[in-house]
Coordinates of C-alpha atoms in Angstrom, one line a residue:
M66 CA -17.1 30.7 -5.6
R67 CA -13.7 29.7 -3.9
G68 CA -11.7 27.3 -6.1
E69 CA -9.6 24.5 -5.0
S70 CA -6.5 24.9 -3.1
R71 CA -2.9 24.5 -4.7
R72 CA -2.1 21.5 -2.5
A73 CA -5.2 19.7 -4.3
A74 CA -3.3 19.9 -7.8
I75 CA -1.9 16.6 -7.7
E76 CA -2.1 13.9 -10.3
P77 CA -5.2 11.6 -10.5
F78 CA -5.0 8.0 -9.8
Y79 CA -5.2 6.4 -13.4
V80 CA -6.1 3.0 -11.8
M81 CA -9.4 4.3 -10.8
E82 CA -10.0 5.6 -14.5
V83 CA -9.2 2.2 -15.9
L84 CA -11.6 0.7 -13.4
K85 CA -14.3 2.9 -14.4
A86 CA -13.9 2.2 -18.1
A87 CA -13.8 -1.5 -17.4
A88 CA -17.2 -1.4 -15.4
D89 CA -18.8 0.5 -18.2
R90 CA -17.8 -1.8 -20.7
A91 CA -19.1 -4.8 -18.2
L92 CA -22.5 -3.1 -18.0
V93 CA -22.7 -3.1 -21.9
K94 CA -21.0 -6.4 -23.0
G95 CA -20.5 -8.1 -19.9
D96 CA -17.2 -9.7 -21.1
V97 CA -14.5 -7.8 -18.9
L98 CA -11.5 -9.6 -17.7
S99 CA -10.0 -7.2 -15.2
L100 CA -6.3 -7.6 -14.3
V101 CA -6.4 -4.0 -12.9
A102 CA -7.1 -3.8 -9.2
G103 CA -4.4 -4.4 -6.7
Q104 CA -6.4 -6.1 -4.4
P105 CA -7.4 -9.9 -3.7
S106 CA -10.4 -11.6 -5.4
T107 CA -11.4 -13.3 -2.3
P108 CA -13.3 -12.3 0.8
A109 CA -11.9 -12.0 4.2
P110 CA -11.0 -15.5 6.1
A111 CA -13.8 -17.3 7.7
P112 CA -12.6 -16.6 11.3
V113 CA -12.7 -13.0 10.4
L114 CA -16.2 -13.3 9.2
R115 CA -17.3 -15.1 12.2
A116 CA -15.6 -12.4 14.4
V117 CA -17.2 -9.4 12.9
H118 CA -20.8 -11.1 13.4
E119 CA -19.8 -11.5 17.1
A120 CA -18.6 -8.1 17.4
I121 CA -21.8 -6.5 15.9
D122 CA -23.9 -8.7 18.1
A123 CA -22.0 -8.0 21.4
D124 CA -20.4 -4.6 21.3
V125 CA -21.8 -1.0 21.0
L126 CA -18.9 -0.5 18.4
G127 CA -18.1 3.1 19.6
Y128 CA -14.7 4.8 19.5
T129 CA -11.7 3.2 20.4
E130 CA -8.3 4.5 21.5
A131 CA -6.8 6.7 18.8
L132 CA -4.0 4.4 18.2
G133 CA -6.0 1.1 18.5
I134 CA -7.5 -1.5 20.7
P135 CA -4.7 -3.3 22.9
P136 CA -5.9 -6.7 21.8
L137 CA -5.1 -6.1 18.2
R138 CA -1.9 -4.1 18.7
E139 CA -0.7 -7.3 20.9
V140 CA -1.7 -9.6 18.0
I141 CA 0.1 -7.7 15.5
A142 CA 3.4 -7.2 17.7
A143 CA 3.4 -11.2 18.1
Y144 CA 3.0 -11.5 14.2
H145 CA 5.9 -9.4 13.6
R146 CA 8.1 -11.0 16.2
A147 CA 7.2 -14.5 14.7
E148 CA 7.7 -13.3 11.2
S149 CA 11.1 -11.4 11.4
G150 CA 12.4 -12.0 14.8
A151 CA 12.3 -8.3 15.6
D152 CA 11.6 -7.2 19.1
V153 CA 8.3 -5.7 18.8
T154 CA 5.8 -4.8 21.6
A155 CA 2.2 -3.8 21.5
E156 CA 3.4 -0.2 22.3
D157 CA 5.2 -0.2 19.1
V158 CA 2.1 -0.5 17.0
V159 CA -0.1 2.2 15.9
I160 CA -3.2 1.0 14.2
T161 CA -4.3 3.0 11.5
T162 CA -7.4 3.7 8.8
G163 CA -5.7 1.6 6.1
S164 CA -2.0 1.8 5.2
S165 CA -3.0 5.1 3.3
G166 CA -4.0 6.7 6.7
A167 CA -0.5 5.4 8.0
F168 CA 1.4 7.1 5.3
S169 CA -0.7 10.4 5.9
L170 CA -0.1 10.2 9.7
I171 CA 3.7 9.6 9.5
F172 CA 4.1 12.3 6.7
L173 CA 2.5 14.8 8.9
A174 CA 4.2 13.7 12.0
A175 CA 7.9 13.6 10.5
F176 CA 8.0 15.9 7.7
D177 CA 7.7 19.7 7.2
V178 CA 6.8 21.7 4.4
G179 CA 9.6 21.8 2.1
D180 CA 11.4 18.7 3.4
T181 CA 12.7 16.2 0.8
V182 CA 11.6 12.8 0.6
V183 CA 13.0 10.3 -1.7
V184 CA 10.9 7.5 -3.5
A185 CA 11.7 4.8 -6.2
R186 CA 10.5 5.2 -9.7
P187 CA 8.5 3.2 -10.8
G188 CA 6.5 3.1 -7.6
Y189 CA 3.3 3.5 -5.9
P190 CA 1.9 7.1 -6.8
G191 CA 0.1 7.5 -3.5
Y192 CA 3.5 8.3 -1.8
R193 CA 4.4 10.8 -4.4
N194 CA 0.9 12.5 -4.7
T195 CA 0.3 12.5 -0.6
L196 CA 3.7 14.1 -0.1
A197 CA 3.1 16.7 -2.7
A198 CA -0.2 17.6 -1.3
L199 CA 1.4 18.0 2.2
G200 CA 4.0 20.4 0.7
C201 CA 7.2 18.1 0.6
R202 CA 9.7 18.0 -2.1
V203 CA 9.7 14.7 -3.7
V204 CA 12.7 13.4 -5.4
E205 CA 12.4 10.2 -7.5
L206 CA 15.3 7.6 -8.0
D207 CA 15.5 6.1 -11.4
C208 CA 15.2 2.3 -10.4
G209 CA 15.4 0.3 -13.6
P210 CA 16.5 -3.5 -14.4
A211 CA 20.0 -3.0 -13.3
T212 CA 19.0 -2.7 -9.7
R213 CA 15.9 -5.0 -10.1
Y214 CA 13.7 -1.7 -10.0
Q215 CA 14.8 -1.0 -6.4
P216 CA 17.0 1.8 -4.8
T217 CA 20.5 1.2 -3.4
V218 CA 22.9 2.5 -1.1
A219 CA 25.0 3.8 -3.8
M220 CA 21.9 5.9 -5.2
L221 CA 21.5 7.5 -1.8
E222 CA 25.3 8.2 -1.7
A223 CA 24.9 10.0 -4.9
L224 CA 22.5 12.4 -3.7
P225 CA 23.5 16.1 -3.0
K226 CA 22.6 15.7 0.6
P227 CA 20.7 13.2 2.8
P228 CA 17.0 13.6 2.5
A229 CA 14.6 14.0 5.2
G230 CA 13.0 10.7 4.4
L231 CA 13.3 7.7 2.2
I232 CA 10.4 5.4 1.2
I233 CA 10.9 2.0 0.0
A234 CA 8.6 -1.1 -0.7
S235 CA 9.6 -4.7 -0.7
P236 CA 7.8 -6.3 -2.3
A237 CA 6.9 -3.4 -4.5
N238 CA 4.0 -2.2 -6.4
P239 CA 3.9 -2.3 -9.4
T240 CA 6.9 -4.2 -10.0
G241 CA 6.4 -7.2 -7.3
T242 CA 10.2 -6.8 -6.8
M243 CA 12.0 -7.3 -3.5
I244 CA 15.1 -5.7 -2.0
D245 CA 17.8 -8.3 -1.0
P246 CA 18.1 -8.6 2.8
H247 CA 21.5 -7.4 3.2
E248 CA 20.8 -4.5 0.9
L249 CA 17.8 -3.7 3.1
A250 CA 19.8 -3.7 6.2
A251 CA 22.5 -1.5 4.6
I252 CA 19.8 1.0 3.5
A253 CA 18.5 1.2 7.1
R254 CA 22.2 1.8 8.5
W255 CA 22.5 4.4 5.9
C256 CA 19.3 6.3 6.9
D257 CA 20.2 6.0 10.4
D258 CA 23.8 7.5 9.8
H259 CA 22.4 10.1 7.9
G260 CA 19.3 11.4 9.9
T261 CA 17.0 10.2 7.3
L262 CA 13.4 8.6 8.3
L263 CA 13.3 5.3 6.5
I264 CA 9.6 4.2 5.9
S265 CA 9.5 0.6 4.7
D266 CA 6.1 -0.4 3.0
E267 CA 5.7 -4.0 3.9
I268 CA 2.1 -4.4 3.0
Y269 CA 2.8 -7.4 0.6
H270 CA 4.7 -9.4 3.0
G271 CA 3.3 -13.0 3.1
I272 CA 2.7 -12.9 -0.7
T273 CA 6.1 -14.0 -2.1
Y274 CA 7.5 -16.6 -4.3
G275 CA 10.6 -18.3 -3.1
G276 CA 12.7 -15.2 -1.9
A277 CA 13.2 -14.3 1.7
T278 CA 11.6 -11.2 2.7
S279 CA 13.1 -8.8 5.6
S280 CA 11.8 -6.0 7.8
A281 CA 13.5 -2.8 8.3
W282 CA 13.2 -3.2 12.2
E283 CA 15.4 -6.1 12.0
T284 CA 18.1 -3.4 11.6
S285 CA 16.8 -0.1 12.7
R286 CA 14.1 0.5 15.4
E287 CA 14.4 4.3 14.2
S288 CA 12.7 3.5 10.8
V289 CA 9.0 3.1 10.5
V290 CA 7.4 -0.2 9.1
I291 CA 3.9 -0.1 7.3
G292 CA 1.6 -2.8 7.3
S293 CA -2.1 -3.5 6.3
V294 CA -4.7 -6.3 6.5
S295 CA -5.6 -5.4 2.6
K296 CA -3.4 -7.4 0.8
Y297 CA -2.2 -11.0 2.1
F298 CA -5.0 -10.9 4.7
S299 CA -7.7 -10.1 1.9
M300 CA -9.3 -7.6 3.8
T301 CA -8.8 -4.6 1.3
G302 CA -12.5 -2.7 2.0
W303 CA -12.0 -3.1 5.7
R304 CA -9.5 -0.1 5.8
L305 CA -7.3 -1.2 8.6
G306 CA -3.5 -0.7 8.6
W307 CA -0.5 -0.3 11.0
M308 CA 2.7 1.0 11.7
L309 CA 5.9 0.2 13.8
V310 CA 7.2 3.6 14.9
P311 CA 9.9 4.7 17.1
A312 CA 9.1 6.0 20.6
G313 CA 10.0 9.5 19.7
L314 CA 7.3 9.9 17.0
R315 CA 4.4 8.3 19.0
P316 CA 3.2 11.4 21.0
A317 CA 2.9 13.3 17.7
L318 CA 0.9 10.4 15.9
Q319 CA -1.4 10.2 19.0
R320 CA -2.2 13.8 18.9
L321 CA -2.6 13.8 14.9
A322 CA -4.6 10.5 15.0
A323 CA -7.0 11.6 17.8
N324 CA -7.7 14.9 15.7
L325 CA -7.8 13.6 12.2
T326 CA -9.7 10.2 12.6
V327 CA -10.6 10.0 16.3
C328 CA -9.8 6.1 15.8
P329 CA -9.4 3.5 13.1
P330 CA -12.7 1.6 12.1
T331 CA -13.7 -0.1 15.4
V332 CA -15.5 -3.3 13.7
S333 CA -12.5 -3.8 11.6
Q334 CA -10.2 -3.6 14.6
Y335 CA -12.1 -6.4 16.5
A336 CA -12.5 -8.5 13.3
A337 CA -8.9 -8.4 12.3
I338 CA -7.8 -10.0 15.5
A339 CA -9.1 -13.4 14.1
A340 CA -7.0 -12.7 10.8
F341 CA -3.9 -13.8 12.6
T342 CA -5.3 -17.2 13.8
P343 CA -3.8 -20.5 12.3
E344 CA -7.2 -21.2 10.6
S345 CA -7.1 -17.7 8.9
I346 CA -3.2 -18.1 7.9
A347 CA -4.0 -21.6 6.4
E348 CA -6.9 -20.1 4.3
L349 CA -4.6 -17.0 3.3
D350 CA -1.7 -19.3 2.3
G351 CA -4.1 -21.2 0.0
H352 CA -4.6 -17.7 -2.0
V353 CA -0.9 -17.2 -2.2
R354 CA -0.6 -20.8 -4.0
R355 CA -3.3 -19.5 -6.5
Y356 CA -1.3 -16.3 -7.0
A357 CA 1.7 -18.5 -7.9
V358 CA -0.1 -20.5 -10.5
N359 CA -1.4 -17.4 -12.2
R360 CA 2.0 -15.8 -11.9
D361 CA 3.5 -18.6 -13.5
L362 CA 0.8 -18.7 -16.5
L363 CA 1.8 -15.1 -17.1
L364 CA 5.6 -15.5 -16.8
R365 CA 5.3 -18.4 -19.3
G366 CA 2.5 -17.0 -21.6
L367 CA 3.8 -13.3 -21.8
P368 CA 6.9 -13.7 -23.6
E369 CA 5.3 -15.9 -26.2
L370 CA 3.3 -13.0 -27.1
G371 CA 6.3 -10.5 -27.4
F372 CA 6.2 -9.4 -23.7
R373 CA 9.8 -9.9 -23.1
D374 CA 10.9 -7.2 -20.7
L375 CA 9.3 -8.1 -17.5
A376 CA 10.2 -7.1 -14.0
P377 CA 11.1 -10.1 -11.8
A378 CA 7.9 -10.7 -10.0
D379 CA 9.4 -11.9 -6.6
G380 CA 6.1 -11.1 -4.5
A381 CA 2.8 -9.2 -4.5
F382 CA 0.4 -10.1 -7.3
Y383 CA 1.7 -7.9 -10.3
I384 CA 3.6 -8.3 -13.5
Y385 CA 5.1 -5.1 -14.7
A386 CA 6.0 -5.2 -18.6
D387 CA 7.8 -2.9 -20.8
I388 CA 5.8 -2.4 -24.2
A389 CA 7.9 0.4 -25.7
H390 CA 8.3 -2.0 -28.8
R391 CA 4.5 -1.8 -29.1
T392 CA 3.6 1.9 -28.2
N393 CA 4.6 5.3 -26.8
N394 CA 1.2 5.7 -25.6
S395 CA 0.4 3.0 -22.8
A396 CA -2.9 4.7 -21.8
K397 CA -4.0 4.5 -25.6
W398 CA -2.8 0.9 -25.9
C399 CA -4.5 -0.2 -22.8
A400 CA -7.9 1.6 -23.9
D401 CA -7.5 -0.2 -27.4
L402 CA -6.9 -3.5 -25.7
L403 CA -10.1 -3.3 -23.5
D404 CA -12.1 -2.0 -26.5
A405 CA -10.9 -4.9 -28.7
T406 CA -10.9 -7.7 -26.2
G407 CA -12.4 -6.9 -23.0
V408 CA -9.1 -7.3 -21.1
A409 CA -8.5 -4.5 -18.6
I410 CA -4.7 -3.6 -17.7
V411 CA -3.1 -0.6 -16.2
P412 CA -0.8 1.7 -18.2
G413 CA 2.2 2.5 -16.4
I414 CA 1.6 6.4 -16.2
D415 CA 0.7 6.0 -12.5
F416 CA 3.6 4.5 -11.5
D417 CA 6.7 6.0 -13.7
T418 CA 6.6 9.8 -14.4
A419 CA 9.5 9.3 -17.0
R420 CA 8.8 6.0 -18.8
G421 CA 5.1 5.1 -17.8
N422 CA 3.8 5.7 -21.2
Q423 CA 5.8 2.7 -22.3
T424 CA 4.9 0.3 -19.6
V425 CA 1.8 -1.6 -18.2
R426 CA 0.9 -3.4 -15.0
M427 CA -1.2 -6.5 -14.8
S428 CA -2.6 -7.8 -11.6
F429 CA -2.9 -11.6 -11.2
A430 CA -4.9 -11.7 -8.1
G431 CA -8.0 -13.0 -10.0
A432 CA -9.2 -16.5 -10.8
T433 CA -6.8 -18.7 -12.7
A434 CA -9.4 -19.6 -15.5
D435 CA -9.7 -15.6 -16.0
I436 CA -5.9 -15.2 -16.3
A437 CA -5.6 -18.1 -18.8
E438 CA -8.4 -16.4 -20.7
A439 CA -6.8 -13.2 -20.7
I440 CA -3.7 -14.8 -22.1
E441 CA -5.6 -16.0 -25.0
R442 CA -7.5 -12.7 -25.6
L443 CA -4.1 -11.0 -25.6
R444 CA -2.8 -13.5 -28.3
S445 CA -5.6 -12.5 -30.5
F446 CA -4.9 -8.8 -30.1

């Protein structure tokens, strides 16, 4: 029997292993408080649920255009114009099967085997692992507290030569930190000047706690912006994302999308149009207010328990904590915590290939009562 390919020899996503361990315990003891999953704990907005029923009743729901239905592309373009002031048209928008599908498509469209792509460490492992599977050379920038866990122009200037691509995320997973708008603009200009494709992951826009977000397209229309209905819009399982892409990359994306996925999920496309209505936005902003309460509980409670080195949680719904004073094996520490208390959190090994054995990530997207109870169980541990 033929074995697996070399490109499949990438690291697993350890978050999924923790989710399974938590689910196994829940079946036996029923006491799990999960601070694991990077997803909202709420359903899609009410207008979206109504829209999906209407679409199921009224439409055949066959294939759509490979790059998405025009009404959704127009709604997303209008959303970006309102949010950032960037000049975005429907033609600039490419609808994808989740933001994961967007990354796969743009990596295939823009990078060749052997190209160097730079990512931040700590950072979302899907960037690194997908690039590796496609034969790209991944270079990690060590981004610590001194730069708020984000890359800078100075780091790019220190590279031996400009890379083919740079991926940034603001707000970021796992840290929740954001790039200052002036620094983001400077990064975008540097990439334009050096022939580096900037890919700006902006899927957590809308979930922030006082700071200002900015979009790469405010500075550079040669960059790529990634969006999704999964986070702020509370539609994770609907598997729908999008990209704002330069005109020169659209023909390649058209060809790749048509061959690899035919089209994004049709029912999700029609339903997602309703996610951008004022009624939906009001509901979603209510979720963000709950996230803010949960965030404050953790930022107050964790230092009392000895978690003093926390990344600035500017946005998203994560707390990223250094636990080097407690362990040098975060995976075992998290397993022991789950076994002793029923509280499930994620070891940092997914996000940081150098120091992830000394860090953990906690999601605060759940119910406020669960966050408060998790703190008390952590206190006993």
